[in-house]
Amino acid sequence: MRTYPLTLAAALAATVLLAGCSSDKSGGDDAKNADRPSDSACALGDMGVEVGAAAAPAAGDTGTVTVTLTNKGAQCTLKGFAGVDLLADDKTTSVLPDEGAKPQSLTLGKGATTSFTITYVRGEAGSAESLDVHKASFTLPGDTRTAHELTWSYGAVDWRDDQKPSVSGFETSGD
């Protein structure tokens, strides 16, 4: 009786079983997101954040700050608008959505990107009609407890009723 083929088969089976095991005790992204429903709100902690600006060069000029988000977690959904606050030395003010913008639902798979844009008019530094902004922060709809702060180096923001800044809806990026 030959035992060679049975021994080989047992060794192969053990190798296949062990190959599926991992010594990683941290759980990684897959374990962290395993219980998250596919239509759940996107979490800011799962997003890569990049900021780009077309700053307004002088008072009265319009500038934009675009925030690009890359989903590094499980598939998630954004429903609505980013919550944006501008922070000055003595006050914090919320930025409203673009006039006429409608909230939409956007599903992001892992690796997908989206962006939103803050549009503002540069104000006169020190003017009563301007806000001397030093920082901005934003939250995602459905994850309002976690905020991302960014340094605002784009000058004072005009705060007159007809010039207040606004935030766009989420735009899809790439293909």
mmCIF file with all atom_site columns, N, CA, C and O in Angstrom, residues 94-147:
data_model
loop_
_atom_site.group_PDB
_atom_site.id
_atom_site.type_symbol
_atom_site.label_atom_id
_atom_site.label_alt_id
_atom_site.label_comp_id
_atom_site.label_asym_id
_atom_site.label_entity_id
_atom_site.label_seq_id
_atom_site.pdbx_PDB_ins_code
_atom_site.Cartn_x
_atom_site.Cartn_y
_atom_site.Cartn_z
_atom_site.occupancy
_atom_site.B_iso_or_equiv
_atom_site.pdbx_formal_charge
_atom_site.auth_seq_id
_atom_site.auth_comp_id
_atom_site.auth_asym_id
_atom_site.auth_atom_id
_atom_site.pdbx_PDB_model_num
ATOM 1   N N  . SER A 1 94  ? -21.541 79.566 9.247  1.00 0.00 ? 94  SER A N  1
ATOM 2   C CA . SER A 1 94  ? -21.815 78.452 8.337  1.00 0.00 ? 94  SER A CA 1
ATOM 3   C C  . SER A 1 94  ? -22.024 78.963 6.925  1.00 0.00 ? 94  SER A C  1
ATOM 4   O O  . SER A 1 94  ? -22.631 80.015 6.711  1.00 0.00 ? 94  SER A O  1
ATOM 5   N N  . VAL A 1 95  ? -21.524 78.189 5.974  1.00 0.00 ? 95  VAL A N  1
ATOM 6   C CA . VAL A 1 95  ? -21.673 78.513 4.559  1.00 0.00 ? 95  VAL A CA 1
ATOM 7   C C  . VAL A 1 95  ? -22.871 77.723 4.028  1.00 0.00 ? 95  VAL A C  1
ATOM 8   O O  . VAL A 1 95  ? -22.967 76.519 4.234  1.00 0.00 ? 95  VAL A O  1
ATOM 9   N N  . LEU A 1 96  ? -23.775 78.399 3.338  1.00 0.00 ? 96  LEU A N  1
ATOM 10  C CA . LEU A 1 96  ? -24.975 77.755 2.800  1.00 0.00 ? 96  LEU A CA 1
ATOM 11  C C  . LEU A 1 96  ? -24.706 77.155 1.418  1.00 0.00 ? 96  LEU A C  1
ATOM 12  O O  . LEU A 1 96  ? -23.793 77.596 0.708  1.00 0.00 ? 96  LEU A O  1
ATOM 13  N N  . PRO A 1 97  ? -25.524 76.184 1.001  1.00 0.00 ? 97  PRO A N  1
ATOM 14  C CA . PRO A 1 97  ? -25.387 75.631 -0.352 1.00 0.00 ? 97  PRO A CA 1
ATOM 15  C C  . PRO A 1 97  ? -25.641 76.695 -1.424 1.00 0.00 ? 97  PRO A C  1
ATOM 16  O O  . PRO A 1 97  ? -26.336 77.684 -1.177 1.00 0.00 ? 97  PRO A O  1
ATOM 17  N N  . ASP A 1 98  ? -25.063 76.449 -2.612 1.00 0.00 ? 98  ASP A N  1
ATOM 18  C CA . ASP A 1 98  ? -25.306 77.327 -3.755 1.00 0.00 ? 98  ASP A CA 1
ATOM 19  C C  . ASP A 1 98  ? -26.804 77.526 -3.919 1.00 0.00 ? 98  ASP A C  1
ATOM 20  O O  . ASP A 1 98  ? -27.583 76.580 -3.780 1.00 0.00 ? 98  ASP A O  1
ATOM 21  N N  . GLU A 1 99  ? -27.193 78.748 -4.258 1.00 0.00 ? 99  GLU A N  1
ATOM 22  C CA . GLU A 1 99  ? -28.603 79.035 -4.486 1.00 0.00 ? 99  GLU A CA 1
ATOM 23  C C  . GLU A 1 99  ? -29.119 78.172 -5.642 1.00 0.00 ? 99  GLU A C  1
ATOM 24  O O  . GLU A 1 99  ? -28.489 78.080 -6.691 1.00 0.00 ? 99  GLU A O  1
ATOM 25  N N  . GLY A 1 100 ? -30.213 77.509 -5.435 1.00 0.00 ? 100 GLY A N  1
ATOM 26  C CA . GLY A 1 100 ? -30.800 76.665 -6.473 1.00 0.00 ? 100 GLY A CA 1
ATOM 27  C C  . GLY A 1 100 ? -30.238 75.250 -6.525 1.00 0.00 ? 100 GLY A C  1
ATOM 28  O O  . GLY A 1 100 ? -30.741 74.413 -7.267 1.00 0.00 ? 100 GLY A O  1
ATOM 29  N N  . ALA A 1 101 ? -29.196 74.962 -5.756 1.00 0.00 ? 101 ALA A N  1
ATOM 30  C CA . ALA A 1 101 ? -28.626 73.606 -5.754 1.00 0.00 ? 101 ALA A CA 1
ATOM 31  C C  . ALA A 1 101 ? -29.575 72.662 -5.034 1.00 0.00 ? 101 ALA A C  1
ATOM 32  O O  . ALA A 1 101 ? -30.179 73.017 -4.036 1.00 0.00 ? 101 ALA A O  1
ATOM 33  N N  . LYS A 1 102 ? -29.704 71.471 -5.555 1.00 0.00 ? 102 LYS A N  1
ATOM 34  C CA . LYS A 1 102 ? -30.569 70.461 -4.964 1.00 0.00 ? 102 LYS A CA 1
ATOM 35  C C  . LYS A 1 102 ? -29.704 69.353 -4.377 1.00 0.00 ? 102 LYS A C  1
ATOM 36  O O  . LYS A 1 102 ? -28.756 68.905 -5.015 1.00 0.00 ? 102 LYS A O  1
ATOM 37  N N  . PRO A 1 103 ? -30.039 68.901 -3.169 1.00 0.00 ? 103 PRO A N  1
ATOM 38  C CA . PRO A 1 103 ? -29.257 67.799 -2.604 1.00 0.00 ? 103 PRO A CA 1
ATOM 39  C C  . PRO A 1 103 ? -29.451 66.536 -3.433 1.00 0.00 ? 103 PRO A C  1
ATOM 40  O O  . PRO A 1 103 ? -30.538 66.293 -3.959 1.00 0.00 ? 103 PRO A O  1
ATOM 41  N N  . GLN A 1 104 ? -28.408 65.773 -3.577 1.00 0.00 ? 104 GLN A N  1
ATOM 42  C CA . GLN A 1 104 ? -28.477 64.532 -4.343 1.00 0.00 ? 104 GLN A CA 1
ATOM 43  C C  . GLN A 1 104 ? -27.808 63.417 -3.567 1.00 0.00 ? 104 GLN A C  1
ATOM 44  O O  . GLN A 1 104 ? -27.141 63.654 -2.569 1.00 0.00 ? 104 GLN A O  1
ATOM 45  N N  . SER A 1 105 ? -27.978 62.212 -4.027 1.00 0.00 ? 105 SER A N  1
ATOM 46  C CA . SER A 1 105 ? -27.357 61.052 -3.416 1.00 0.00 ? 105 SER A CA 1
ATOM 47  C C  . SER A 1 105 ? -26.270 60.552 -4.361 1.00 0.00 ? 105 SER A C  1
ATOM 48  O O  . SER A 1 105 ? -26.502 60.390 -5.553 1.00 0.00 ? 105 SER A O  1
ATOM 49  N N  . LEU A 1 106 ? -25.082 60.329 -3.809 1.00 0.00 ? 106 LEU A N  1
ATOM 50  C CA . LEU A 1 106 ? -23.940 59.882 -4.598 1.00 0.00 ? 106 LEU A CA 1
ATOM 51  C C  . LEU A 1 106 ? -23.292 58.705 -3.882 1.00 0.00 ? 106 LEU A C  1
ATOM 52  O O  . LEU A 1 106 ? -22.920 58.813 -2.718 1.00 0.00 ? 106 LEU A O  1
ATOM 53  N N  . THR A 1 107 ? -23.195 57.571 -4.564 1.00 0.00 ? 107 THR A N  1
ATOM 54  C CA . THR A 1 107 ? -22.569 56.383 -3.988 1.00 0.00 ? 107 THR A CA 1
ATOM 55  C C  . THR A 1 107 ? -21.124 56.303 -4.453 1.00 0.00 ? 107 THR A C  1
ATOM 56  O O  . THR A 1 107 ? -20.846 56.426 -5.642 1.00 0.00 ? 107 THR A O  1
ATOM 57  N N  . LEU A 1 108 ? -20.213 56.105 -3.486 1.00 0.00 ? 108 LEU A N  1
ATOM 58  C CA . LEU A 1 108 ? -18.784 56.026 -3.776 1.00 0.00 ? 108 LEU A CA 1
ATOM 59  C C  . LEU A 1 108 ? -18.267 54.635 -3.428 1.00 0.00 ? 108 LEU A C  1
ATOM 60  O O  . LEU A 1 108 ? -18.365 54.201 -2.281 1.00 0.00 ? 108 LEU A O  1
ATOM 61  N N  . GLY A 1 109 ? -17.715 53.955 -4.407 1.00 0.00 ? 109 GLY A N  1
ATOM 62  C CA . GLY A 1 109 ? -17.033 52.694 -4.143 1.00 0.00 ? 109 GLY A CA 1
ATOM 63  C C  . GLY A 1 109 ? -15.640 52.986 -3.621 1.00 0.00 ? 109 GLY A C  1
ATOM 64  O O  . GLY A 1 109 ? -15.167 54.134 -3.652 1.00 0.00 ? 109 GLY A O  1
ATOM 65  N N  . LYS A 1 110 ? -14.966 51.953 -3.145 1.00 0.00 ? 110 LYS A N  1
ATOM 66  C CA . LYS A 1 110 ? -13.595 52.128 -2.666 1.00 0.00 ? 110 LYS A CA 1
ATOM 67  C C  . LYS A 1 110 ? -12.728 52.646 -3.813 1.00 0.00 ? 110 LYS A C  1
ATOM 68  O O  . LYS A 1 110 ? -12.778 52.130 -4.921 1.00 0.00 ? 110 LYS A O  1
ATOM 69  N N  . GLY A 1 111 ? -11.978 53.721 -3.556 1.00 0.00 ? 111 GLY A N  1
ATOM 70  C CA . GLY A 1 111 ? -11.105 54.318 -4.559 1.00 0.00 ? 111 GLY A CA 1
ATOM 71  C C  . GLY A 1 111 ? -11.768 55.412 -5.381 1.00 0.00 ? 111 GLY A C  1
ATOM 72  O O  . GLY A 1 111 ? -11.095 56.128 -6.112 1.00 0.00 ? 111 GLY A O  1
ATOM 73  N N  . ALA A 1 112 ? -13.087 55.563 -5.270 1.00 0.00 ? 112 ALA A N  1
ATOM 74  C CA . ALA A 1 112 ? -13.802 56.587 -6.038 1.00 0.00 ? 112 ALA A CA 1
ATOM 75  C C  . ALA A 1 112 ? -13.563 57.971 -5.431 1.00 0.00 ? 112 ALA A C  1
ATOM 76  O O  . ALA A 1 112 ? -13.297 58.106 -4.240 1.00 0.00 ? 112 ALA A O  1
ATOM 77  N N  . THR A 1 113 ? -13.660 58.995 -6.270 1.00 0.00 ? 113 THR A N  1
ATOM 78  C CA . THR A 1 113 ? -13.461 60.363 -5.805 1.00 0.00 ? 113 THR A CA 1
ATOM 79  C C  . THR A 1 113 ? -14.672 61.223 -6.088 1.00 0.00 ? 113 THR A C  1
ATOM 80  O O  . THR A 1 113 ? -15.448 60.957 -7.005 1.00 0.00 ? 113 THR A O  1
ATOM 81  N N  . THR A 1 114 ? -14.796 62.255 -5.298 1.00 0.00 ? 114 THR A N  1
ATOM 82  C CA . THR A 1 114 ? -15.812 63.277 -5.486 1.00 0.00 ? 114 THR A CA 1
ATOM 83  C C  . THR A 1 114 ? -15.224 64.589 -4.999 1.00 0.00 ? 114 THR A C  1
ATOM 84  O O  . THR A 1 114 ? -14.178 64.598 -4.335 1.00 0.00 ? 114 THR A O  1
ATOM 85  N N  . SER A 1 115 ? -15.880 65.684 -5.319 1.00 0.00 ? 115 SER A N  1
ATOM 86  C CA . SER A 1 115 ? -15.386 66.971 -4.842 1.00 0.00 ? 115 SER A CA 1
ATOM 87  C C  . SER A 1 115 ? -16.560 67.915 -4.613 1.00 0.00 ? 115 SER A C  1
ATOM 88  O O  . SER A 1 115 ? -17.654 67.709 -5.122 1.00 0.00 ? 115 SER A O  1
ATOM 89  N N  . PHE A 1 116 ? -16.296 68.932 -3.815 1.00 0.00 ? 116 PHE A N  1
ATOM 90  C CA . PHE A 1 116 ? -17.233 70.041 -3.655 1.00 0.00 ? 116 PHE A CA 1
ATOM 91  C C  . PHE A 1 116 ? -16.415 71.317 -3.652 1.00 0.00 ? 116 PHE A C  1
ATOM 92  O O  . PHE A 1 116 ? -15.203 71.298 -3.398 1.00 0.00 ? 116 PHE A O  1
ATOM 93  N N  . THR A 1 117 ? -17.070 72.436 -3.960 1.00 0.00 ? 117 THR A N  1
ATOM 94  C CA . THR A 1 117 ? -16.354 73.698 -4.104 1.00 0.00 ? 117 THR A CA 1
ATOM 95  C C  . THR A 1 117 ? -16.990 74.779 -3.241 1.00 0.00 ? 117 THR A C  1
ATOM 96  O O  . THR A 1 117 ? -18.210 74.931 -3.223 1.00 0.00 ? 117 THR A O  1
ATOM 97  N N  . ILE A 1 118 ? -16.130 75.501 -2.546 1.00 0.00 ? 118 ILE A N  1
ATOM 98  C CA . ILE A 1 118 ? -16.551 76.678 -1.791 1.00 0.00 ? 118 ILE A CA 1
ATOM 99  C C  . ILE A 1 118 ? -16.241 77.878 -2.684 1.00 0.00 ? 118 ILE A C  1
ATOM 100 O O  . ILE A 1 118 ? -15.091 78.066 -3.101 1.00 0.00 ? 118 ILE A O  1
ATOM 101 N N  . THR A 1 119 ? -17.259 78.670 -2.998 1.00 0.00 ? 119 THR A N  1
ATOM 102 C CA . THR A 1 119 ? -17.073 79.868 -3.814 1.00 0.00 ? 119 THR A CA 1
ATOM 103 C C  . THR A 1 119 ? -17.233 81.083 -2.904 1.00 0.00 ? 119 THR A C  1
ATOM 104 O O  . THR A 1 119 ? -18.165 81.132 -2.093 1.00 0.00 ? 119 THR A O  1
ATOM 105 N N  . TYR A 1 120 ? -16.344 82.036 -3.028 1.00 0.00 ? 120 TYR A N  1
ATOM 106 C CA . TYR A 1 120 ? -16.386 83.220 -2.158 1.00 0.00 ? 120 TYR A CA 1
ATOM 107 C C  . TYR A 1 120 ? -15.947 84.461 -2.933 1.00 0.00 ? 120 TYR A C  1
ATOM 108 O O  . TYR A 1 120 ? -15.327 84.371 -3.995 1.00 0.00 ? 120 TYR A O  1
ATOM 109 N N  . VAL A 1 121 ? -16.288 85.607 -2.390 1.00 0.00 ? 121 VAL A N  1
ATOM 110 C CA . VAL A 1 121 ? -15.807 86.885 -2.905 1.00 0.00 ? 121 VAL A CA 1
ATOM 111 C C  . VAL A 1 121 ? -14.848 87.429 -1.854 1.00 0.00 ? 121 VAL A C  1
ATOM 112 O O  . VAL A 1 121 ? -15.170 87.464 -0.658 1.00 0.00 ? 121 VAL A O  1
ATOM 113 N N  . ARG A 1 122 ? -13.675 87.827 -2.304 1.00 0.00 ? 122 ARG A N  1
ATOM 114 C CA . ARG A 1 122 ? -12.684 88.356 -1.362 1.00 0.00 ? 122 ARG A CA 1
ATOM 115 C C  . ARG A 1 122 ? -13.140 89.713 -0.846 1.00 0.00 ? 122 ARG A C  1
ATOM 116 O O  . ARG A 1 122 ? -13.587 90.566 -1.610 1.00 0.00 ? 122 ARG A O  1
ATOM 117 N N  . GLY A 1 123 ? -13.051 89.883 0.463  1.00 0.00 ? 123 GLY A N  1
ATOM 118 C CA . GLY A 1 123 ? -13.447 91.136 1.097  1.00 0.00 ? 123 GLY A CA 1
ATOM 119 C C  . GLY A 1 123 ? -12.243 91.981 1.458  1.00 0.00 ? 123 GLY A C  1
ATOM 120 O O  . GLY A 1 123 ? -11.088 91.570 1.290  1.00 0.00 ? 123 GLY A O  1
ATOM 121 N N  . GLU A 1 124 ? -12.522 93.168 1.957  1.00 0.00 ? 124 GLU A N  1
ATOM 122 C CA . GLU A 1 124 ? -11.476 94.074 2.436  1.00 0.00 ? 124 GLU A CA 1
ATOM 123 C C  . GLU A 1 124 ? -11.077 93.643 3.845  1.00 0.00 ? 124 GLU A C  1
ATOM 124 O O  . GLU A 1 124 ? -11.938 93.518 4.718  1.00 0.00 ? 124 GLU A O  1
ATOM 125 N N  . ALA A 1 125 ? -9.810  93.404 4.067  1.00 0.00 ? 125 ALA A N  1
ATOM 126 C CA . ALA A 1 125 ? -9.336  93.024 5.395  1.00 0.00 ? 125 ALA A CA 1
ATOM 127 C C  . ALA A 1 125 ? -9.698  94.110 6.404  1.00 0.00 ? 125 ALA A C  1
ATOM 128 O O  . ALA A 1 125 ? -9.514  95.292 6.146  1.00 0.00 ? 125 ALA A O  1
ATOM 129 N N  . GLY A 1 126 ? -10.268 93.700 7.539  1.00 0.00 ? 126 GLY A N  1
ATOM 130 C CA . GLY A 1 126 ? -10.625 94.642 8.596  1.00 0.00 ? 126 GLY A CA 1
ATOM 131 C C  . GLY A 1 126 ? -11.953 95.342 8.402  1.00 0.00 ? 126 GLY A C  1
ATOM 132 O O  . GLY A 1 126 ? -12.405 96.072 9.278  1.00 0.00 ? 126 GLY A O  1
ATOM 133 N N  . SER A 1 127 ? -12.631 95.139 7.287  1.00 0.00 ? 127 SER A N  1
ATOM 134 C CA . SER A 1 127 ? -13.914 95.793 7.018  1.00 0.00 ? 127 SER A CA 1
ATOM 135 C C  . SER A 1 127 ? -15.020 95.140 7.850  1.00 0.00 ? 127 SER A C  1
ATOM 136 O O  . SER A 1 127 ? -15.001 93.934 8.096  1.00 0.00 ? 127 SER A O  1
ATOM 137 N N  . ALA A 1 128 ? -15.999 95.945 8.260  1.00 0.00 ? 128 ALA A N  1
ATOM 138 C CA . ALA A 1 128 ? -17.152 95.424 9.004  1.00 0.00 ? 128 ALA A CA 1
ATOM 139 C C  . ALA A 1 128 ? -17.990 94.485 8.134  1.00 0.00 ? 128 ALA A C  1
ATOM 140 O O  . ALA A 1 128 ? -18.756 93.684 8.655  1.00 0.00 ? 128 ALA A O  1
ATOM 141 N N  . GLU A 1 129 ? -17.844 94.568 6.814  1.00 0.00 ? 129 GLU A N  1
ATOM 142 C CA . GLU A 1 129 ? -18.608 93.732 5.889  1.00 0.00 ? 129 GLU A CA 1
ATOM 143 C C  . GLU A 1 129 ? -17.837 92.487 5.457  1.00 0.00 ? 129 GLU A C  1
ATOM 144 O O  . GLU A 1 129 ? -18.274 91.758 4.581  1.00 0.00 ? 129 GLU A O  1
ATOM 145 N N  . SER A 1 130 ? -16.686 92.283 6.071  1.00 0.00 ? 130 SER A N  1
ATOM 146 C CA . SER A 1 130 ? -15.847 91.131 5.730  1.00 0.00 ? 130 SER A CA 1
ATOM 147 C C  . SER A 1 130 ? -15.598 90.290 6.964  1.00 0.00 ? 130 SER A C  1
ATOM 148 O O  . SER A 1 130 ? -15.658 90.769 8.090  1.00 0.00 ? 130 SER A O  1
ATOM 149 N N  . LEU A 1 131 ? -15.293 89.043 6.702  1.00 0.00 ? 131 LEU A N  1
ATOM 150 C CA . LEU A 1 131 ? -14.943 88.115 7.757  1.00 0.00 ? 131 LEU A CA 1
ATOM 151 C C  . LEU A 1 131 ? -13.477 87.739 7.551  1.00 0.00 ? 131 LEU A C  1
ATOM 152 O O  . LEU A 1 131 ? -13.108 87.233 6.485  1.00 0.00 ? 131 LEU A O  1
ATOM 153 N N  . ASP A 1 132 ? -12.638 88.038 8.554  1.00 0.00 ? 132 ASP A N  1
ATOM 154 C CA . ASP A 1 132 ? -11.208 87.719 8.456  1.00 0.00 ? 132 ASP A CA 1
ATOM 155 C C  . ASP A 1 132 ? -10.999 86.250 8.822  1.00 0.00 ? 132 ASP A C  1
ATOM 156 O O  . ASP A 1 132 ? -10.661 85.899 9.955  1.00 0.00 ? 132 ASP A O  1
ATOM 157 N N  . VAL A 1 133 ? -11.185 85.394 7.837  1.00 0.00 ? 133 VAL A N  1
ATOM 158 C CA . VAL A 1 133 ? -11.154 83.944 8.030  1.00 0.00 ? 133 VAL A CA 1
ATOM 159 C C  . VAL A 1 133 ? -9.708  83.459 8.164  1.00 0.00 ? 133 VAL A C  1
ATOM 160 O O  . VAL A 1 133 ? -8.830  83.883 7.414  1.00 0.00 ? 133 VAL A O  1
ATOM 161 N N  . HIS A 1 134 ? -9.492  82.548 9.131  1.00 0.00 ? 134 HIS A N  1
ATOM 162 C CA . HIS A 1 134 ? -8.176  81.937 9.326  1.00 0.00 ? 134 HIS A CA 1
ATOM 163 C C  . HIS A 1 134 ? -8.213  80.433 9.090  1.00 0.00 ? 134 HIS A C  1
ATOM 164 O O  . HIS A 1 134 ? -7.203  79.834 8.737  1.00 0.00 ? 134 HIS A O  1
ATOM 165 N N  . LYS A 1 135 ? -9.387  79.844 9.300  1.00 0.00 ? 135 LYS A N  1
ATOM 166 C CA . LYS A 1 135 ? -9.552  78.407 9.097  1.00 0.00 ? 135 LYS A CA 1
ATOM 167 C C  . LYS A 1 135 ? -10.941 78.147 8.536  1.00 0.00 ? 135 LYS A C  1
ATOM 168 O O  . LYS A 1 135 ? -11.857 78.939 8.714  1.00 0.00 ? 135 LYS A O  1
ATOM 169 N N  . ALA A 1 136 ? -11.051 77.011 7.880  1.00 0.00 ? 136 ALA A N  1
ATOM 170 C CA . ALA A 1 136 ? -12.352 76.507 7.444  1.00 0.00 ? 136 ALA A CA 1
ATOM 171 C C  . ALA A 1 136 ? -12.435 75.070 7.928  1.00 0.00 ? 136 ALA A C  1
ATOM 172 O O  . ALA A 1 136 ? -11.410 74.408 8.114  1.00 0.00 ? 136 ALA A O  1
ATOM 173 N N  . SER A 1 137 ? -13.636 74.608 8.165  1.00 0.00 ? 137 SER A N  1
ATOM 174 C CA . SER A 1 137 ? -13.811 73.205 8.518  1.00 0.00 ? 137 SER A CA 1
ATOM 175 C C  . SER A 1 137 ? -15.012 72.677 7.750  1.00 0.00 ? 137 SER A C  1
ATOM 176 O O  . SER A 1 137 ? -15.897 73.443 7.358  1.00 0.00 ? 137 SER A O  1
ATOM 177 N N  . PHE A 1 138 ? -15.013 71.366 7.530  1.00 0.00 ? 138 PHE A N  1
ATOM 178 C CA . PHE A 1 138 ? -16.161 70.776 6.864  1.00 0.00 ? 138 PHE A CA 1
ATOM 179 C C  . PHE A 1 138 ? -16.462 69.414 7.450  1.00 0.00 ? 138 PHE A C  1
ATOM 180 O O  . PHE A 1 138 ? -15.586 68.747 8.007  1.00 0.00 ? 138 PHE A O  1
ATOM 181 N N  . THR A 1 139 ? -17.722 69.042 7.342  1.00 0.00 ? 139 THR A N  1
ATOM 182 C CA . THR A 1 139 ? -18.198 67.718 7.736  1.00 0.00 ? 139 THR A CA 1
ATOM 183 C C  . THR A 1 139 ? -18.931 67.120 6.545  1.00 0.00 ? 139 THR A C  1
ATOM 184 O O  . THR A 1 139 ? -19.305 67.828 5.604  1.00 0.00 ? 139 THR A O  1
ATOM 185 N N  . LEU A 1 140 ? -19.139 65.823 6.597  1.00 0.00 ? 140 LEU A N  1
ATOM 186 C CA . LEU A 1 140 ? -19.898 65.137 5.556  1.00 0.00 ? 140 LEU A CA 1
ATOM 187 C C  . LEU A 1 140 ? -21.306 64.866 6.060  1.00 0.00 ? 140 LEU A C  1
ATOM 188 O O  . LEU A 1 140 ? -21.502 64.642 7.258  1.00 0.00 ? 140 LEU A O  1
ATOM 189 N N  . PRO A 1 141 ? -22.283 64.853 5.157  1.00 0.00 ? 141 PRO A N  1
ATOM 190 C CA . PRO A 1 141 ? -23.635 64.518 5.595  1.00 0.00 ? 141 PRO A CA 1
ATOM 191 C C  . PRO A 1 141 ? -23.650 63.096 6.159  1.00 0.00 ? 141 PRO A C  1
ATOM 192 O O  . PRO A 1 141 ? -23.067 62.190 5.584  1.00 0.00 ? 141 PRO A O  1
ATOM 193 N N  . GLY A 1 142 ? -24.253 62.945 7.314  1.00 0.00 ? 142 GLY A N  1
ATOM 194 C CA . GLY A 1 142 ? -24.279 61.640 7.964  1.00 0.00 ? 142 GLY A CA 1
ATOM 195 C C  . GLY A 1 142 ? -23.099 61.399 8.886  1.00 0.00 ? 142 GLY A C  1
ATOM 196 O O  . GLY A 1 142 ? -23.060 60.420 9.612  1.00 0.00 ? 142 GLY A O  1
ATOM 197 N N  . ASP A 1 143 ? -22.103 62.284 8.872  1.00 0.00 ? 143 ASP A N  1
ATOM 198 C CA . ASP A 1 143 ? -20.934 62.171 9.745  1.00 0.00 ? 143 ASP A CA 1
ATOM 199 C C  . ASP A 1 143 ? -20.597 63.560 10.275 1.00 0.00 ? 143 ASP A C  1
ATOM 200 O O  . ASP A 1 143 ? -19.496 64.065 10.083 1.00 0.00 ? 143 ASP A O  1
ATOM 201 N N  . THR A 1 144 ? -21.560 64.192 10.914 1.00 0.00 ? 144 THR A N  1
ATOM 202 C CA . THR A 1 144 ? -21.391 65.583 11.330 1.00 0.00 ? 144 THR A CA 1
ATOM 203 C C  . THR A 1 144 ? -20.570 65.746 12.601 1.00 0.00 ? 144 THR A C  1
ATOM 204 O O  . THR A 1 144 ? -20.248 66.865 12.971 1.00 0.00 ? 144 THR A O  1
ATOM 205 N N  . ARG A 1 145 ? -20.210 64.657 13.268 1.00 0.00 ? 145 ARG A N  1
ATOM 206 C CA . ARG A 1 145 ? -19.397 64.766 14.481 1.00 0.00 ? 145 ARG A CA 1
ATOM 207 C C  . ARG A 1 145 ? -17.912 64.864 14.165 1.00 0.00 ? 145 ARG A C  1
ATOM 208 O O  . ARG A 1 145 ? -17.123 65.283 15.000 1.00 0.00 ? 145 ARG A O  1
ATOM 209 N N  . THR A 1 146 ? -17.510 64.463 12.961 1.00 0.00 ? 146 THR A N  1
ATOM 210 C CA . THR A 1 146 ? -16.104 64.479 12.585 1.00 0.00 ? 146 THR A CA 1
ATOM 211 C C  . THR A 1 146 ? -15.881 65.596 11.576 1.00 0.00 ? 146 THR A C  1
ATOM 212 O O  . THR A 1 146 ? -16.476 65.596 10.503 1.00 0.00 ? 146 THR A O  1
ATOM 213 N N  . ALA A 1 147 ? -15.019 66.555 11.925 1.00 0.00 ? 147 ALA A N  1
ATOM 214 C CA . ALA A 1 147 ? -14.746 67.683 11.026 1.00 0.00 ? 147 ALA A CA 1
ATOM 215 C C  . ALA A 1 147 ? -13.289 67.651 10.574 1.00 0.00 ? 147 ALA A C  1
ATOM 216 O O  . ALA A 1 147 ? -12.413 67.185 11.292 1.00 0.00 ? 147 ALA A O  1
#
